[in-house]
Tab-separated table of C-alpha atoms in Angstrom:
chain	number	residue	atom	x	y	z
F	1228	MET	CA	17.149	9.508	-26.863
F	1229	THR	CA	19.555	11.926	-28.521
F	1230	SER	CA	21.869	11.757	-32.081
F	1231	ALA	CA	23.633	15.507	-31.732
F	1232	LEU	CA	26.596	16.037	-29.177
F	1233	HIS	CA	26.400	18.520	-26.389
F	1234	PRO	CA	29.104	20.133	-26.055
F	1235	PRO	CA	31.182	20.900	-22.848
F	1236	ALA	CA	30.366	24.268	-20.089
F	1237	SER	CA	33.679	23.970	-19.298
F	1238	GLY	CA	37.402	22.559	-19.627
F	1239	GLY	CA	36.907	20.007	-16.456
F	1240	ASP	CA	34.290	17.855	-17.951
F	1241	SER	CA	36.880	17.386	-20.717
F	1242	VAL	CA	36.904	13.007	-20.108
F	1243	THR	CA	32.729	13.370	-20.514
F	1244	ALA	CA	32.931	14.897	-23.720
F	1245	HIS	CA	35.648	12.069	-24.658
F	1246	VAL	CA	33.151	9.728	-23.802
F	1247	THR	CA	30.322	11.243	-25.474
F	1248	ALA	CA	33.110	11.885	-28.835
F	1249	HIS	CA	33.641	8.347	-28.616
F	1250	ARG	CA	29.646	7.529	-27.803
F	1251	TYR	CA	28.704	9.007	-30.937
F	1252	ARG	CA	30.660	8.586	-34.418
F	1253	PRO	CA	30.313	10.919	-37.590
F	1254	VAL	CA	29.387	8.593	-40.353
F	1255	SER	CA	29.268	10.406	-43.693
F	1256	THR	CA	29.242	14.189	-45.118
F	1257	HIS	CA	25.256	13.623	-44.352
F	1258	LEU	CA	24.999	12.086	-41.665
F	1259	ALA	CA	27.158	13.566	-39.658
F	1260	ILE	CA	27.211	12.003	-35.818
F	1261	ALA	CA	25.800	9.189	-34.977
F	1262	PRO	CA	24.501	6.854	-32.492
F	1263	PRO	CA	26.548	3.341	-31.330
F	1264	VAL	CA	24.804	0.466	-33.826
F	1265	SER	CA	25.199	-2.485	-33.427
F	1266	VAL	CA	24.932	-5.236	-36.523
F	1267	VAL	CA	23.785	-8.818	-35.105
F	1268	ILE	CA	24.652	-11.506	-38.087
F	1269	PRO	CA	24.120	-15.328	-37.898
F	1270	ALA	CA	25.950	-17.522	-39.050
F	1271	MET	CA	26.055	-21.491	-39.239
F	1272	ASN	CA	28.911	-22.315	-41.318
F	1273	GLU	CA	29.395	-19.876	-43.021
F	1274	ALA	CA	33.077	-19.372	-43.085
F	1275	GLU	CA	33.090	-18.833	-46.723
F	1276	ASN	CA	30.983	-15.471	-47.196
F	1277	LEU	CA	31.576	-14.168	-44.044
F	1278	PRO	CA	34.723	-12.184	-45.628
F	1279	TYR	CA	32.462	-10.350	-48.479
F	1280	VAL	CA	30.004	-9.682	-45.453
F	1281	PHE	CA	32.764	-7.939	-43.891
F	1282	LYS	CA	34.350	-5.993	-46.403
F	1283	THR	CA	31.187	-4.137	-47.034
F	1284	LEU	CA	30.365	-3.094	-42.989
F	1285	PRO	CA	30.600	0.490	-42.739
F	1286	GLU	CA	34.570	0.880	-40.713
F	1287	TRP	CA	32.349	3.124	-37.881
F	1288	ILE	CA	30.007	0.430	-36.887
F	1289	HIS	CA	30.299	0.541	-33.298
F	1290	GLU	CA	30.084	-2.914	-32.222
F	1291	VAL	CA	29.815	-6.479	-34.484
F	1292	VAL	CA	27.465	-9.455	-32.681
F	1293	LEU	CA	28.429	-12.547	-34.352
F	1294	VAL	CA	25.357	-15.719	-32.986
F	1295	ASP	CA	26.989	-18.823	-33.556
F	1296	GLY	CA	25.078	-21.298	-35.234
F	1297	ASN	CA	27.913	-24.294	-33.622
F	1298	SER	CA	29.153	-24.070	-36.603
F	1299	THR	CA	31.640	-27.094	-37.411
F	1300	ASP	CA	33.763	-24.997	-40.655
F	1301	ALA	CA	35.955	-22.809	-38.811
F	1302	THR	CA	33.061	-19.395	-39.218
F	1303	VAL	CA	34.270	-17.956	-36.292
F	1304	GLU	CA	38.039	-17.804	-36.416
F	1305	VAL	CA	36.872	-16.019	-39.791
F	1306	ALA	CA	35.407	-13.816	-38.067
F	1307	ARG	CA	37.409	-13.093	-35.440
F	1308	GLU	CA	39.840	-12.580	-38.456
F	1309	MET	CA	37.986	-10.324	-40.404
F	1310	TRP	CA	37.054	-7.779	-37.594
F	1311	PRO	CA	39.299	-8.199	-34.418
F	1312	GLY	CA	36.789	-6.444	-32.566
F	1313	VAL	CA	33.883	-8.707	-33.176
F	1314	LYS	CA	31.853	-10.127	-29.597
F	1315	VAL	CA	30.596	-14.026	-30.482
F	1316	VAL	CA	27.398	-15.664	-28.903
F	1317	ARG	CA	26.684	-19.221	-28.611
F	1318	GLN	CA	23.540	-19.292	-30.210
F	1319	ARG	CA	21.343	-20.476	-28.114
F	1320	GLY	CA	17.788	-23.360	-29.073
F	1321	ARG	CA	18.525	-23.598	-32.728
F	1322	GLY	CA	16.079	-21.428	-35.918
F	1323	LYS	CA	16.652	-18.170	-37.171
F	1324	GLY	CA	14.736	-16.179	-33.941
F	1325	ASP	CA	16.712	-18.139	-32.458
F	1326	ALA	CA	20.008	-16.669	-33.163
F	1327	LEU	CA	19.222	-12.780	-33.384
F	1328	ILE	CA	16.495	-12.942	-29.960
F	1329	THR	CA	20.006	-14.194	-29.250
F	1330	GLY	CA	22.102	-11.673	-30.930
F	1331	PHE	CA	19.559	-9.144	-29.665
F	1332	ALA	CA	20.842	-9.609	-26.289
F	1333	ALA	CA	24.449	-9.061	-26.206
F	1334	CYS	CA	24.142	-5.995	-28.195
F	1335	THR	CA	25.248	-2.525	-26.228
F	1336	GLY	CA	24.492	-0.174	-29.437
F	1337	ASP	CA	21.243	1.738	-29.102
F	1338	ILE	CA	20.606	1.040	-32.482
F	1339	ILE	CA	20.502	-2.687	-33.582
F	1340	VAL	CA	20.704	-3.945	-36.912
F	1341	MET	CA	19.961	-7.045	-38.835
F	1342	VAL	CA	22.581	-8.539	-41.676
F	1343	ASP	CA	22.458	-12.045	-42.563
F	1344	ALA	CA	25.926	-13.854	-43.275
F	1345	ASP	CA	25.182	-15.400	-46.523
F	1346	GLY	CA	26.523	-12.608	-48.360
F	1347	SER	CA	23.076	-11.482	-49.657
F	1348	ALA	CA	23.505	-7.421	-47.991
F	1349	ASP	CA	25.561	-4.721	-48.602
F	1350	GLY	CA	26.628	-3.756	-45.631
F	1351	SER	CA	27.097	-0.164	-47.742
F	1352	GLU	CA	23.167	-0.011	-47.229
F	1353	ILE	CA	23.342	0.831	-43.468
F	1354	VAL	CA	24.115	4.859	-44.122
F	1355	SER	CA	20.898	4.464	-45.224
F	1356	TYR	CA	19.066	2.333	-42.603
F	1357	VAL	CA	19.870	4.257	-39.921
F	1358	SER	CA	19.863	7.929	-41.180
F	1359	ALA	CA	15.988	6.523	-41.475
F	1360	LEU	CA	16.657	6.218	-37.642
F	1361	VAL	CA	18.005	9.829	-36.805
F	1362	SER	CA	15.320	11.225	-38.833
F	1363	GLY	CA	12.394	10.254	-36.699
F	1364	ALA	CA	11.453	6.201	-38.004
F	1365	ASP	CA	11.606	4.430	-35.116
F	1366	PHE	CA	12.488	0.383	-37.245
F	1367	ALA	CA	14.234	1.963	-40.652
F	1368	LYS	CA	12.690	-2.040	-42.518
F	1369	GLY	CA	14.384	-3.918	-45.678
F	1370	SER	CA	12.367	-3.949	-48.781
F	1371	ARG	CA	13.455	-5.337	-52.358
F	1372	PHE	CA	10.274	-4.380	-54.358
F	1373	ALA	CA	10.533	-0.198	-53.360
F	1374	ASN	CA	11.819	1.782	-56.081
F	1375	GLY	CA	15.506	1.523	-56.088
F	1376	GLY	CA	15.695	-2.191	-54.868
F	1377	GLY	CA	15.854	-5.152	-55.648
F	1378	THR	CA	16.597	-8.871	-55.762
F	1379	ASP	CA	19.197	-12.079	-57.362
F	1380	ASP	CA	17.688	-14.245	-55.368
F	1381	MET	CA	13.932	-15.138	-55.638
F	1382	THR	CA	11.552	-17.974	-57.520
F	1383	LEU	CA	8.589	-16.444	-59.068
F	1384	VAL	CA	7.094	-19.143	-56.544
F	1385	ARG	CA	9.008	-17.090	-53.828
F	1386	ARG	CA	7.650	-14.204	-55.565
F	1387	LEU	CA	4.193	-14.146	-55.544
F	1388	GLY	CA	4.072	-15.647	-51.468
F	1389	ASN	CA	5.384	-13.359	-50.752
F	1390	ARG	CA	3.426	-10.971	-52.511
F	1391	VAL	CA	0.648	-12.571	-50.640
F	1392	LEU	CA	1.158	-12.745	-47.653
F	1393	CYS	CA	2.392	-9.056	-47.425
F	1394	ALA	CA	-1.021	-8.439	-49.023
F	1395	ILE	CA	-2.879	-10.284	-46.450
F	1396	VAL	CA	-0.630	-8.100	-43.772
F	1397	ASN	CA	-1.870	-4.873	-45.181
F	1398	ARG	CA	-4.802	-5.497	-44.690
F	1399	LYS	CA	-5.455	-7.258	-41.003
F	1400	PHE	CA	-2.867	-5.227	-39.342
F	1401	GLY	CA	-3.843	-1.482	-41.774
F	1402	ALA	CA	0.969	-1.770	-42.564
F	1403	ARG	CA	1.415	-0.500	-46.525
F	1404	TYR	CA	4.293	-2.799	-47.387
F	1405	THR	CA	5.908	-3.063	-49.777
F	1406	ASP	CA	7.603	-6.601	-48.680
F	1407	LEU	CA	7.396	-9.124	-45.880
F	1408	CYS	CA	9.929	-11.424	-46.394
F	1409	TYR	CA	13.329	-10.458	-45.507
F	1410	GLY	CA	16.198	-10.151	-42.591
F	1411	TYR	CA	17.809	-7.098	-43.312
F	1412	ASN	CA	15.815	-3.991	-40.818
F	1413	ALA	CA	17.291	-1.609	-38.446
F	1414	PHE	CA	15.125	-0.321	-36.129
F	1415	TRP	CA	16.676	1.164	-31.951
F	1416	ARG	CA	16.824	-1.187	-29.521
F	1417	HIS	CA	14.243	-0.433	-27.029
F	1418	CYS	CA	11.453	-1.353	-29.871
F	1419	LEU	CA	12.250	-4.650	-28.498
F	1420	ASP	CA	10.407	-4.247	-25.213
F	1421	ARG	CA	7.041	-3.114	-27.616
F	1422	ILE	CA	7.748	-5.829	-29.780
F	1423	ASP	CA	8.097	-9.077	-27.994
F	1424	LEU	CA	10.249	-11.809	-29.502
F	1425	ASP	CA	9.390	-15.522	-29.145
F	1426	CYS	CA	9.263	-16.666	-32.754
F	1427	THR	CA	12.660	-19.475	-33.349
F	1428	GLY	CA	12.553	-19.912	-36.088
F	1429	PHE	CA	12.479	-18.004	-40.054
F	1430	GLU	CA	9.293	-16.562	-39.591
F	1431	VAL	CA	10.609	-13.922	-36.739
F	1432	GLU	CA	11.021	-11.445	-39.006
F	1433	THR	CA	7.548	-11.932	-40.157
F	1434	LEU	CA	6.766	-11.556	-36.527
F	1435	MET	CA	8.098	-8.124	-36.220
F	1436	ASN	CA	7.642	-7.076	-39.588
F	1437	ILE	CA	3.127	-7.251	-38.009
F	1438	ARG	CA	4.137	-6.019	-33.932
F	1439	VAL	CA	6.042	-3.213	-35.035
F	1440	VAL	CA	2.483	-1.951	-36.966
F	1441	LYS	CA	0.359	-3.123	-32.952
F	1442	ALA	CA	2.807	-1.536	-31.591
F	1443	GLY	CA	2.160	2.292	-33.082
F	1444	LEU	CA	5.780	2.468	-34.373
F	1445	LYS	CA	7.254	4.398	-36.730
F	1446	VAL	CA	8.114	2.332	-39.664
F	1447	GLN	CA	10.053	3.840	-43.181
F	1448	GLU	CA	10.905	1.219	-45.801
F	1449	ILE	CA	14.611	0.815	-47.139
F	1450	PRO	CA	15.571	0.128	-50.859
F	1451	SER	CA	17.870	-3.071	-50.836
F	1452	HIS	CA	19.334	-5.341	-53.310
F	1453	GLU	CA	19.753	-8.592	-52.019
F	1454	TYR	CA	21.905	-10.921	-53.569
F	1455	LEU	CA	22.678	-14.176	-54.850
F	1456	ARG	CA	24.181	-16.515	-52.132
F	1457	ILE	CA	27.654	-16.343	-52.316
F	1458	HIS	CA	28.655	-20.249	-51.129
F	1459	GLY	CA	26.819	-22.822	-49.919
F	1460	THR	CA	22.264	-23.351	-50.792
F	1461	SER	CA	19.855	-21.838	-48.635
F	1462	ASN	CA	18.518	-24.067	-45.681
F	1463	LEU	CA	14.651	-22.016	-47.393
F	1464	ARG	CA	11.850	-24.097	-48.318
F	1465	ALA	CA	9.148	-21.387	-49.730
F	1466	VAL	CA	6.656	-23.695	-49.525
F	1467	ARG	CA	7.177	-25.252	-46.214
F	1468	ASP	CA	8.592	-21.287	-44.996
F	1469	GLY	CA	5.005	-19.921	-46.811
F	1470	LEU	CA	2.930	-21.604	-44.473
F	1471	ARG	CA	4.748	-21.258	-40.884
F	1472	VAL	CA	4.664	-17.518	-41.583
F	1473	LEU	CA	0.906	-17.674	-43.002
F	1474	LYS	CA	0.816	-19.107	-39.228
F	1475	VAL	CA	2.364	-16.568	-37.656
F	1476	ILE	CA	-0.036	-14.023	-39.471
F	1477	LEU	CA	-2.825	-16.151	-39.082
F	1478	ARG	CA	-2.424	-16.372	-34.645
F	1479	GLU	CA	-1.366	-12.631	-34.735
F	1480	ARG	CA	-3.762	-11.526	-35.692
F	1481	SER	CA	-5.817	-14.480	-33.613
F	1482	ASN	CA	-4.865	-12.428	-30.650
F	1483	ARG	CA	-5.650	-8.821	-31.821
F	1484	ARG	CA	-8.628	-9.713	-32.436
F	1485	ALA	CA	-9.140	-11.670	-28.589
F	1486	LEU	CA	-7.413	-8.417	-27.548
F	1487	ARG	CA	-11.343	-6.420	-28.654
F	1488	ARG	CA	-13.163	-9.175	-27.273
F	1489	ARG	CA	-11.694	-8.422	-23.905
F	1490	GLY	CA	-11.637	-4.385	-24.781
F	1491	GLY	CA	-8.798	-3.698	-25.468
F	1492	ARG	CA	-7.318	-1.208	-27.868
F	1493	SER	CA	-5.262	-2.642	-30.691
F	1494	PRO	CA	-2.895	0.080	-30.449
F	1495	LEU	CA	-2.491	-0.096	-35.303
F	1496	LEU	CA	0.681	1.710	-36.709
F	1497	HIS	CA	-0.762	5.152	-37.422
F	1498	THR	CA	2.314	5.919	-39.942
F	1499	VAL	CA	4.162	3.446	-42.355
F	1500	SER	CA	6.739	5.041	-44.228
F	1501	GLY	CA	6.043	8.159	-42.909
F	1502	GLU	CA	2.445	8.541	-44.279
F	1503	PRO	CA	-0.083	9.696	-42.298
F	1504	ARG	CA	-3.366	6.719	-41.748
């Protein structure tokens, strides 16, 4: 893995230099060069929200992968109008986990960023995620409760539930998360081989957060602000989804115990947010 350009040894390598220069693009004055970044956007009937989502995405992104969940509105047409080079793939399955797994498989970038299609995430924050990854992190995890983060879209019940579930994961898996159920994350594509996603629903975000810990990957939390959904209504249900998240936590905990009984070693994370444990 590299994030630096290497000049050609001679003039005969100009073609190679051109390909490399196309692959690694300048991002900002603070982050001069970055590997190709793929942004995955799961969407179902989000035609009204997509213009706001695409307007915040940095122009240096390598590709946008829109995972269409069989939309009945103009979601696909709007996406193509807003980002002419968008890669549209049809979702396999029905849940958010299915959508993300489908999108990840279609990505060609070295870095993958997950962004919701409801307008709640600010695409300009992507530079912070990429900066963390090229600085050494394996997984850049968005947090609404880290210093500098925030949320405009969380009820008291959801806030309390997220805090309790986050505390359970931290205690049971040795993590130091400040937020658990948030879908704005970024990671190196090779991480997918380590976390082996097999979750179909909304709780896929929690599963990813647990498995990066179990895989011993280096995680850095990124302060992020969650805005209100612009149009439409959310499919989230606090109690129902909270129970599904808890079920994932208990299942992953049981798997870890089974590994120990077999004499295996559980590869717990040694560094979370860059701090030694």
